[in-house]
PDB file of C-alpha atoms in Angstrom:
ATOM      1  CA  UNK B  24     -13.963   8.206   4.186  1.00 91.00           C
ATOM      2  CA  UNK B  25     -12.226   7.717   0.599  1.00 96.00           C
ATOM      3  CA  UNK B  26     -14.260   6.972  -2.151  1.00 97.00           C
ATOM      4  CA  UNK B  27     -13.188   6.861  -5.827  1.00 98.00           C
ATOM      5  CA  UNK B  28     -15.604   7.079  -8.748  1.00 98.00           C
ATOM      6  CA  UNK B  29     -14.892   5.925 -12.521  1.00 98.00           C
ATOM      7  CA  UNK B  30     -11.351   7.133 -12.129  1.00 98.00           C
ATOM      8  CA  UNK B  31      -9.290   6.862 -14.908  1.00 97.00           C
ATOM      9  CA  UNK B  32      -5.615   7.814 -16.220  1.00 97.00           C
ATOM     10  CA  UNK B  33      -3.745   7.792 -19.081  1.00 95.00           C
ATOM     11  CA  UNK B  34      -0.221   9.040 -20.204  1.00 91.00           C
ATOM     12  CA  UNK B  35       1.180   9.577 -23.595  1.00 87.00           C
ATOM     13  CA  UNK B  36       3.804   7.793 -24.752  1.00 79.00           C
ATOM     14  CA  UNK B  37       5.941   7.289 -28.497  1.00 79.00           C
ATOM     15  CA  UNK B  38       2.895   4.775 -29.405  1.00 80.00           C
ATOM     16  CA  UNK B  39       0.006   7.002 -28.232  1.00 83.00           C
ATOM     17  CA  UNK B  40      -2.193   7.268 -25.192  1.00 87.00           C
ATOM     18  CA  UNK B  41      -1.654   4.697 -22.812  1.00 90.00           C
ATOM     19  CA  UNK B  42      -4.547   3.179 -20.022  1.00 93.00           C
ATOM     20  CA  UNK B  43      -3.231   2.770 -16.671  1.00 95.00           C
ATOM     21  CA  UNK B  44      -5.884   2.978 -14.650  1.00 97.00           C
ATOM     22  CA  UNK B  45      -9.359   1.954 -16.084  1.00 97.00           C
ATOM     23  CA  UNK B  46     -13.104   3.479 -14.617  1.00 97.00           C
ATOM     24  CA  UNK B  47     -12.253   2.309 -10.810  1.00 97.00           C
ATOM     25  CA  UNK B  48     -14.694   3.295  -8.688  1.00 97.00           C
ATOM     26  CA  UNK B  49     -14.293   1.989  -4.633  1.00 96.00           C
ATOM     27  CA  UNK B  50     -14.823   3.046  -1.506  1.00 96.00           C
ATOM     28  CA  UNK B  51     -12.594   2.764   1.569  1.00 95.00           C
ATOM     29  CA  UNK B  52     -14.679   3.050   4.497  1.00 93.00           C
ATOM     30  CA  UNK B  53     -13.437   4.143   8.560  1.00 91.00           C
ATOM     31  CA  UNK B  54     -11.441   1.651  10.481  1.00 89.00           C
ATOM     32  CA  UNK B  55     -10.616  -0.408   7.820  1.00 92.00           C
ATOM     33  CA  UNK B  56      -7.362  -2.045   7.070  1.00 93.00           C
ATOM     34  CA  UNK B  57      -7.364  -2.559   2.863  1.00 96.00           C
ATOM     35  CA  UNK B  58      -4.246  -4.583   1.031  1.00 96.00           C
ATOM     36  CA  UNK B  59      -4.097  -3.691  -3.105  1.00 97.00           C
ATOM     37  CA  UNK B  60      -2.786  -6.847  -4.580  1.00 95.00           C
ATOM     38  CA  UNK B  61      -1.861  -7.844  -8.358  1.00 93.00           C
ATOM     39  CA  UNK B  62       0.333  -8.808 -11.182  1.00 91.00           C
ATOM     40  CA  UNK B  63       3.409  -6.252 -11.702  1.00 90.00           C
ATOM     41  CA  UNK B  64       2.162  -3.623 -14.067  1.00 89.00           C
ATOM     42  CA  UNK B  65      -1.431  -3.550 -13.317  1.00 93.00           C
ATOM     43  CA  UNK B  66      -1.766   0.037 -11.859  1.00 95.00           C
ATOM     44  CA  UNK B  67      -1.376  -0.880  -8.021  1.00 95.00           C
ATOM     45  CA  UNK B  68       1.215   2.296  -7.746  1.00 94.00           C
ATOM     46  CA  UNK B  69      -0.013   4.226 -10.072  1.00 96.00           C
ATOM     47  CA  UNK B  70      -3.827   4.388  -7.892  1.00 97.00           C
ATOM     48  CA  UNK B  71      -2.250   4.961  -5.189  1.00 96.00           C
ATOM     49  CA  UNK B  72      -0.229   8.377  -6.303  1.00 95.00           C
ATOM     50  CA  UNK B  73      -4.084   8.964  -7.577  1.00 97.00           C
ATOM     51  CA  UNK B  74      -5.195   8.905  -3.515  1.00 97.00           C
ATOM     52  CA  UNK B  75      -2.406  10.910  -2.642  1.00 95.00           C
ATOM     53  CA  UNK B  76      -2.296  13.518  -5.120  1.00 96.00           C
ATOM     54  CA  UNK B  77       0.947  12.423  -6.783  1.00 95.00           C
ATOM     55  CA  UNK B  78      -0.790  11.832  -9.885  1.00 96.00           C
ATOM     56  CA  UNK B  79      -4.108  13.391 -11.537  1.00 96.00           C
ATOM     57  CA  UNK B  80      -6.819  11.260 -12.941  1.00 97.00           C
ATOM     58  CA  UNK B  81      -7.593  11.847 -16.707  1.00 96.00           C
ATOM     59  CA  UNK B  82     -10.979  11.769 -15.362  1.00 97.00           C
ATOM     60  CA  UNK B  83     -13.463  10.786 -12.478  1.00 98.00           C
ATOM     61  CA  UNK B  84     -13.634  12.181  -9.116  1.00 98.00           C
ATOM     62  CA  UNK B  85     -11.971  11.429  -5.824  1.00 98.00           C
ATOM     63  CA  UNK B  86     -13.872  12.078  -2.509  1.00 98.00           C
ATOM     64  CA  UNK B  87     -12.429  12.192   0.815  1.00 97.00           C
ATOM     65  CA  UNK B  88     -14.573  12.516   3.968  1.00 95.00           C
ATOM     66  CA  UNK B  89     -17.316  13.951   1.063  1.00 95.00           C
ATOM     67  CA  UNK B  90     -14.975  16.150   0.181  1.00 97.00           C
ATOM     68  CA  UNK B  91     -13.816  16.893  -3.901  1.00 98.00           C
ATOM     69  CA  UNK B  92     -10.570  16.268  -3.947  1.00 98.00           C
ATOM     70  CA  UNK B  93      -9.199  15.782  -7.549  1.00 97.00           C
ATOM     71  CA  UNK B  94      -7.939  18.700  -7.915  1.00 96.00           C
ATOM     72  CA  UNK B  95      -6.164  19.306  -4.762  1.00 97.00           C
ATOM     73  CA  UNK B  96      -2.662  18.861  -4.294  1.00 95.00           C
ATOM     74  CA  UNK B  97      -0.658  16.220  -2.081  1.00 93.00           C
ATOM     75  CA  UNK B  98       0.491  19.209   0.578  1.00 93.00           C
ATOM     76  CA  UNK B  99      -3.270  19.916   0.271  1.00 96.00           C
ATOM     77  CA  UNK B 100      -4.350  16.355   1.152  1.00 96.00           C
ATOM     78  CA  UNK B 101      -1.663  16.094   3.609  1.00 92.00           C
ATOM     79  CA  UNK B 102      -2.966  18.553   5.413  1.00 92.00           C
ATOM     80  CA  UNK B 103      -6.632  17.025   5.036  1.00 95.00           C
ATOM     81  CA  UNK B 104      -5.387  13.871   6.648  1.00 94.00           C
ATOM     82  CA  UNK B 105      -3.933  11.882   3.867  1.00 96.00           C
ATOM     83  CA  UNK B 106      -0.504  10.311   4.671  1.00 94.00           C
ATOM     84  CA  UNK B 107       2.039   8.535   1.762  1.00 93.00           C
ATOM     85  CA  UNK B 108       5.256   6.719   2.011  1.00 90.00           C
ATOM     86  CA  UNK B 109       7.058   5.956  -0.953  1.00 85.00           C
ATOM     87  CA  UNK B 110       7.965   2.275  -2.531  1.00 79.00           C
ATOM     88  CA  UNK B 111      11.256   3.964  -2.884  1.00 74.00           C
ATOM     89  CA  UNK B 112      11.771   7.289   0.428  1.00 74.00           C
ATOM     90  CA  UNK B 113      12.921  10.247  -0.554  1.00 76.00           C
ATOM     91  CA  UNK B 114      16.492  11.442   0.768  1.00 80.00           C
ATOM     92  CA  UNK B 115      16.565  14.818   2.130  1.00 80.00           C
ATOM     93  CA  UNK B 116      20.457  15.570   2.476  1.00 79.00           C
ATOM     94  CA  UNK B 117      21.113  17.887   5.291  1.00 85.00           C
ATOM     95  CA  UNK B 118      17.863  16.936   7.263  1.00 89.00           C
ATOM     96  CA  UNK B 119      18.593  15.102  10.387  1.00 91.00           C
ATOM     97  CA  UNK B 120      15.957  12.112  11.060  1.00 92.00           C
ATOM     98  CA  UNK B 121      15.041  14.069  14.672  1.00 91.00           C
ATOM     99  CA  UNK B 122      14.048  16.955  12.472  1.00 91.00           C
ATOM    100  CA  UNK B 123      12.314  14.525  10.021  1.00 90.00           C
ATOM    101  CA  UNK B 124       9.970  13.405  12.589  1.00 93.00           C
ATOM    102  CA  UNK B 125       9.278  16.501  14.016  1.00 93.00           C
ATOM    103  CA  UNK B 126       8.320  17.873  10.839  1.00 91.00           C
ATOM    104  CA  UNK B 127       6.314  14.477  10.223  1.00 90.00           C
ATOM    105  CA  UNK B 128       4.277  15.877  13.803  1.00 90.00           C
ATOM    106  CA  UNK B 129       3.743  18.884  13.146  1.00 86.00           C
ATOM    107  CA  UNK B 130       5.020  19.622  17.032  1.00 87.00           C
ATOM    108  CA  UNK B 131       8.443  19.753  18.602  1.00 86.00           C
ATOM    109  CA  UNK B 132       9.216  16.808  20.015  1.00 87.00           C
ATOM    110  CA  UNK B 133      11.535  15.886  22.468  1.00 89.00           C
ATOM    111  CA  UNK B 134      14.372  13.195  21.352  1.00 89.00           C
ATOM    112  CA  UNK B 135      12.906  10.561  24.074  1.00 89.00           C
ATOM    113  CA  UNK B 136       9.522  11.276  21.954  1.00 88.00           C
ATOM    114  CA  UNK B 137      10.838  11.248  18.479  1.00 89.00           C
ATOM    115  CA  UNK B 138      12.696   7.941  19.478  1.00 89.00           C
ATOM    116  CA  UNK B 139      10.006   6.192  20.085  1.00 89.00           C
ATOM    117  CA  UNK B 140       8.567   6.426  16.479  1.00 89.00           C
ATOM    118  CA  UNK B 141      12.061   4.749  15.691  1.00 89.00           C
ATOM    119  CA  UNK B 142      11.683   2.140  18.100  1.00 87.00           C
ATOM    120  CA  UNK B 143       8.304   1.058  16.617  1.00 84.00           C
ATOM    121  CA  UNK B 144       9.716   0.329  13.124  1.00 83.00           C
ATOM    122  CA  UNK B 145      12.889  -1.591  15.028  1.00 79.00           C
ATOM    123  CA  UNK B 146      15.302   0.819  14.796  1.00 82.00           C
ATOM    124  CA  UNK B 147      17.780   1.824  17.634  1.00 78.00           C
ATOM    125  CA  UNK B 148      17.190   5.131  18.500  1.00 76.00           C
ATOM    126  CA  UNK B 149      20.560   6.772  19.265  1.00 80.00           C
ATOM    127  CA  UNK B 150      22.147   5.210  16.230  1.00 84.00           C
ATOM    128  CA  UNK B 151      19.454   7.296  13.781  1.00 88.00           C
ATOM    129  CA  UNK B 152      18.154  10.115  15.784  1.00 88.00           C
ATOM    130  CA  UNK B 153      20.918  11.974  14.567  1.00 86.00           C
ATOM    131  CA  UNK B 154      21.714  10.939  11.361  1.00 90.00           C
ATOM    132  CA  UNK B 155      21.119  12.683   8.084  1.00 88.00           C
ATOM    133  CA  UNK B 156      18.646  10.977   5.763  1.00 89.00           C
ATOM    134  CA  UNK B 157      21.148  10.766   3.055  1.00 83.00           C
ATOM    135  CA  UNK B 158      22.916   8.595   1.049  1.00 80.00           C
ATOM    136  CA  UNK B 159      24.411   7.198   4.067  1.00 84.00           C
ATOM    137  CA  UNK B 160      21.074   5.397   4.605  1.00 85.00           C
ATOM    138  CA  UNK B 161      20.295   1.908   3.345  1.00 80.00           C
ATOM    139  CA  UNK B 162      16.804   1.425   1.471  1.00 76.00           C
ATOM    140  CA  UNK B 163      16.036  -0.803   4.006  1.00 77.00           C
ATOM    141  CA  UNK B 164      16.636   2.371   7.065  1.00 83.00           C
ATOM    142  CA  UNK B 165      15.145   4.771   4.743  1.00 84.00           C
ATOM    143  CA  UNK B 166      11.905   3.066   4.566  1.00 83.00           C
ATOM    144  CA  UNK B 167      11.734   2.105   8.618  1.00 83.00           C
ATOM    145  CA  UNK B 168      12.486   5.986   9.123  1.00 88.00           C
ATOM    146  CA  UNK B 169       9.433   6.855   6.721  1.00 87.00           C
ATOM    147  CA  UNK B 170       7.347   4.738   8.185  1.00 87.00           C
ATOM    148  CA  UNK B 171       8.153   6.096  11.611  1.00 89.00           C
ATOM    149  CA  UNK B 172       7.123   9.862  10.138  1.00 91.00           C
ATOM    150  CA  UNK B 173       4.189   8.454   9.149  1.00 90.00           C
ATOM    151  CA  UNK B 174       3.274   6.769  12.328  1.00 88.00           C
ATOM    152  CA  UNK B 175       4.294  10.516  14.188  1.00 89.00           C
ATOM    153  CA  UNK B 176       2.019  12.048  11.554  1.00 89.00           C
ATOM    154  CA  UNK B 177      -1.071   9.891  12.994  1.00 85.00           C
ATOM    155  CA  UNK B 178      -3.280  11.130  10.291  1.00 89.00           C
ATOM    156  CA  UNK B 179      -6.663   9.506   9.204  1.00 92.00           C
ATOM    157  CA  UNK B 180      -5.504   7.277   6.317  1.00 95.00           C
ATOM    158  CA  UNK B 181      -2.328   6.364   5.680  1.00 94.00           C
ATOM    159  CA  UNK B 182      -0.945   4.823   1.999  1.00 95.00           C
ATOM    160  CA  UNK B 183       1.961   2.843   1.875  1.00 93.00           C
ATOM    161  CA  UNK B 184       3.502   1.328  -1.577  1.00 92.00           C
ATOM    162  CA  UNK B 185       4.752  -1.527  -0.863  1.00 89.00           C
ATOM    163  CA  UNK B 186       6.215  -1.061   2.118  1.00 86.00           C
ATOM    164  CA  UNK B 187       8.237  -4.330   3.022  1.00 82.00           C
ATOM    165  CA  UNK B 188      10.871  -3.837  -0.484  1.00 76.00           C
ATOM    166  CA  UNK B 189      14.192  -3.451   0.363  1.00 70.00           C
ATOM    167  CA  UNK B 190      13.838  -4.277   4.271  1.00 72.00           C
ATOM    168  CA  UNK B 191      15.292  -7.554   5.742  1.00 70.00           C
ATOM    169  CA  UNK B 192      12.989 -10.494   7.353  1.00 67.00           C
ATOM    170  CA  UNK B 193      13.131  -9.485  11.182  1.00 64.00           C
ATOM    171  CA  UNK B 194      12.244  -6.014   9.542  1.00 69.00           C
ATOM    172  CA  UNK B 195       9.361  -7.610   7.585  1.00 76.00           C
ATOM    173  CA  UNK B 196       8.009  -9.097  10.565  1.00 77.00           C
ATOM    174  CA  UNK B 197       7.849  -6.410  12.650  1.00 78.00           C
ATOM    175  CA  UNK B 198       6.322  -4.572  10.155  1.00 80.00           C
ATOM    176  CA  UNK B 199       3.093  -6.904  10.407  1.00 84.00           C
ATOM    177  CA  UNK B 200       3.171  -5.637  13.772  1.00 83.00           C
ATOM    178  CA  UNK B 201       3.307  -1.814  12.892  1.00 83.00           C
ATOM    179  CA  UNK B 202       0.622  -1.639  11.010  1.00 85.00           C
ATOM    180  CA  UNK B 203      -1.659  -4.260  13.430  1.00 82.00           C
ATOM    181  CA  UNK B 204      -0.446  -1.590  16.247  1.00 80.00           C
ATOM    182  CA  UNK B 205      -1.045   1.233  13.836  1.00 80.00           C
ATOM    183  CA  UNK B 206      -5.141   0.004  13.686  1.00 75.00           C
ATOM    184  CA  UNK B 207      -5.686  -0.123  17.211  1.00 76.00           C
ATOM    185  CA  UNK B 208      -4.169   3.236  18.359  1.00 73.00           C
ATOM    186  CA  UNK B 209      -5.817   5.258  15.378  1.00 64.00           C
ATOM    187  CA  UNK B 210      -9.309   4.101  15.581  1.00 64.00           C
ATOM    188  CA  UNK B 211     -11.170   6.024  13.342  1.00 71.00           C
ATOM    189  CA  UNK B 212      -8.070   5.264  10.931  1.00 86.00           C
ATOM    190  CA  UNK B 213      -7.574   3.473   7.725  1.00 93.00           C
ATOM    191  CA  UNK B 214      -5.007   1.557   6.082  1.00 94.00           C
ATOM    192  CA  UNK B 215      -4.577   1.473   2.204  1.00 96.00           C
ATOM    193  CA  UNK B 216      -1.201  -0.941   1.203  1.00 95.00           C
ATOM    194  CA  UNK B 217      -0.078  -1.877  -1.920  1.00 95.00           C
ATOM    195  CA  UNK B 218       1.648  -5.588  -1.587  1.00 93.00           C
ATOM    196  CA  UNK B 219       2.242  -9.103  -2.630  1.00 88.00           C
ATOM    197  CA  UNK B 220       3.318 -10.152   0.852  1.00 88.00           C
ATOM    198  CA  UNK B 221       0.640 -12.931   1.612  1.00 89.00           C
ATOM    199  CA  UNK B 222       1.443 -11.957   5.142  1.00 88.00           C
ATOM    200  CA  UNK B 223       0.309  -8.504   4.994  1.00 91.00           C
ATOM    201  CA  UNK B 224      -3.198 -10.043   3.150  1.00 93.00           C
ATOM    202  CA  UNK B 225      -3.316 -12.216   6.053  1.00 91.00           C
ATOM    203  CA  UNK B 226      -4.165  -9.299   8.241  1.00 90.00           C
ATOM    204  CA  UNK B 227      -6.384  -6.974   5.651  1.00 93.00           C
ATOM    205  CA  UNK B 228     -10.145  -6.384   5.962  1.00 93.00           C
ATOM    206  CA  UNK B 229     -10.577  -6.078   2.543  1.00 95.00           C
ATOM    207  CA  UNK B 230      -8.616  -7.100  -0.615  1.00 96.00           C
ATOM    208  CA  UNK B 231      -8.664  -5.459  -3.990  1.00 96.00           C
ATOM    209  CA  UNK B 232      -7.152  -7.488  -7.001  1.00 96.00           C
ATOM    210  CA  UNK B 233      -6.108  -5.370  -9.137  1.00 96.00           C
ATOM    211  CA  UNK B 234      -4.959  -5.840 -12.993  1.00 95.00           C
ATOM    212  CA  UNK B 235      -4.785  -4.667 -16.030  1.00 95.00           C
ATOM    213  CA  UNK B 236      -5.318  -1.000 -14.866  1.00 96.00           C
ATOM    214  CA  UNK B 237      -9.004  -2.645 -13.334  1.00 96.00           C
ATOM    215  CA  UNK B 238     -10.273  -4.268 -10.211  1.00 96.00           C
ATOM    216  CA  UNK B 239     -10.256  -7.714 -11.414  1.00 94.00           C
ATOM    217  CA  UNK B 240     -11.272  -9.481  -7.475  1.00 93.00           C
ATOM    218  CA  UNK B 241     -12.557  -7.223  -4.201  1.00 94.00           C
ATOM    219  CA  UNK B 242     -14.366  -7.926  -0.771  1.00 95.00           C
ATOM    220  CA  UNK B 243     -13.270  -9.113   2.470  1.00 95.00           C
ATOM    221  CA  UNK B 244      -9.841 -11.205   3.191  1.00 94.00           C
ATOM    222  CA  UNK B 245     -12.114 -14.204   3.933  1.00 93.00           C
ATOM    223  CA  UNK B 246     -13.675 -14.356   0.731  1.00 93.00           C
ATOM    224  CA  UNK B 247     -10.310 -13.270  -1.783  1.00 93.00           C
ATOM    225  CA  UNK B 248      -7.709 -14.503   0.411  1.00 91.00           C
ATOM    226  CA  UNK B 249      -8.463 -18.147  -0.349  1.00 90.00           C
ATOM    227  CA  UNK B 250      -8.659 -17.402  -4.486  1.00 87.00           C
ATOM    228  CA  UNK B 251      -5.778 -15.821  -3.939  1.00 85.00           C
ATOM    229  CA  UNK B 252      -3.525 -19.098  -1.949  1.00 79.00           C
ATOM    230  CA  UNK B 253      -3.363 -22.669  -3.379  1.00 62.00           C
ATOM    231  CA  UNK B 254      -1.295 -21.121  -6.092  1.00 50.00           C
ATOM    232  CA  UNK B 255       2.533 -20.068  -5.383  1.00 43.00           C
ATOM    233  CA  UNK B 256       1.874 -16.688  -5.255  1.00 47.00           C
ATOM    234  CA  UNK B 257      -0.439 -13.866  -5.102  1.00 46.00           C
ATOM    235  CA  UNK B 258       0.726 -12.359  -8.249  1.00 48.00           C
ATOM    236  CA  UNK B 259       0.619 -15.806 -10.046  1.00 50.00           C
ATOM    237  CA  UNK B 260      -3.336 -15.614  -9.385  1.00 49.00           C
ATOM    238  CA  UNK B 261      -3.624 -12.077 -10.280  1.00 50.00           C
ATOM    239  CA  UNK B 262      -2.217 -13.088 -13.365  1.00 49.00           C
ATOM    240  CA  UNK B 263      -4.789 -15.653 -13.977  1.00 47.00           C
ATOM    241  CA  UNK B 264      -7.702 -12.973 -13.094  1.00 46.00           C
ATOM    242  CA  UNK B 265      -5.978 -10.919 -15.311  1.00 44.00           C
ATOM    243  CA  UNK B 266      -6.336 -13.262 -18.218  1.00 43.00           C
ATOM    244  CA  UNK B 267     -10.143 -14.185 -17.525  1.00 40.00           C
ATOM    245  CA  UNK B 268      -8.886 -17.648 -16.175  1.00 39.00           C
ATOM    246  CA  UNK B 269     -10.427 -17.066 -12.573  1.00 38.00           C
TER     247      UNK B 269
END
């Protein structure tokens, strides 16, 4: 489905040319649900604006479905079947979250419909369906009501940046259940997340450690997951891979 190889990118700053992302090459196979872990810094966001078109390597190519697509643009990949939410959702004053989702579907949808997106990411319907996605939002709403676009969208892989900042703990858990919920209605699907949340590791496939703009640790949950516990957090270890301790 997505494969990456010896992708690489680099931005300029006042001290030079800066590595972000260092000769990754993967591969992100059908029906699999993948978690990109690591130590704050390491690239994690940065790869996945890569996927979605966001960002441009400075070199390497990006294949989806054995397709080229490094040089196509995120409405482009969109389109392809590529779906991204944002660590931080973008506010669209004067949109109403009905229209949101219907956009999201590419179909008009009835309200009844459109609420039930909102109802998946544990939102009452009739207090949102109507309501502008504007500053009158919380982070917290904002990112439920992306994810619900995202779910309406129902494309073939879907990339989410950290998707449980800024959301409360009855939100968090019910997340988990999204995305398990997410797996078994798209089949052919894939997941790509970005997260710390040992919780969200707990239910991955496959786990890519990522630091130091490289993949330090990858293969399946059962084999990372325990390098990655006995240690008080995920990005404590990543920080030891990163420093050729582990």
């Amino acid at each position: 489905m997505l494969e990456l190889k010896n992708v690489s990118f680099d931005v300029e700053d006042e001290k030079g040319k800066k590595e972000i992302i260092k000769d990754i090459s993967l591969t992100v196979d059908e029906k699999k649900f993948v978690v990109i872990t690591g130590p704050n810094g390491g690239g994690k966001s940065t790869l996945a604006k890569l996927i979605a078109g966001i960002e441009k390597p400075t070199s390497g190519k990006i294949y989806f479905n054995g397709e080229d697509i490094t040089d196509k643009t995120i409405t482009e990949r969109a389109n392809m079947g590529i779906s991204f939410a944002f660590q931080q959702p973008v506010r669209f004053k004067g949109i109403q979250v009905l229209d949101l989702i219907r956009i999201a579907a590419k179909k008009h949808l009835s309200a009844a419909d459109a609420c039930e997106y909102l109802a998946e990411v544990g939102l009452c319907a009739k207090d949102y369906i109507n309501r502008e996605v504007n500053a009158s939002l919380s982070g917290g709403e904002l990112k439920r009501i992306e994810i619900a676009t995202v779910l309406a969208r129902g494309t073939q892989l879907s990339v989410f940046d950290e998707p449980e900042a800024g959301i409360d703990l009855w939100s968090f858990q019910n997340l988990i259940q999204v995305f398990e919920r997410m797996q078994k209605k798209n089949q052919d699907g894939s997941i790509i997340i970005i997260s710390h949340q040992e919780r969200i590791l707990n239910i991955a496939d496959q786990v890519i450690v990522l630091a130091d703009g490289r993949i330090a640790k990858q293969g399946p949950r059962e084999e990372i997951l325990p390098q990655l516990l006995g240690t008080s957090s995920a990005v404590d270890m990543c920080d030891r891979f990163q420093g050729g301790k582990a």
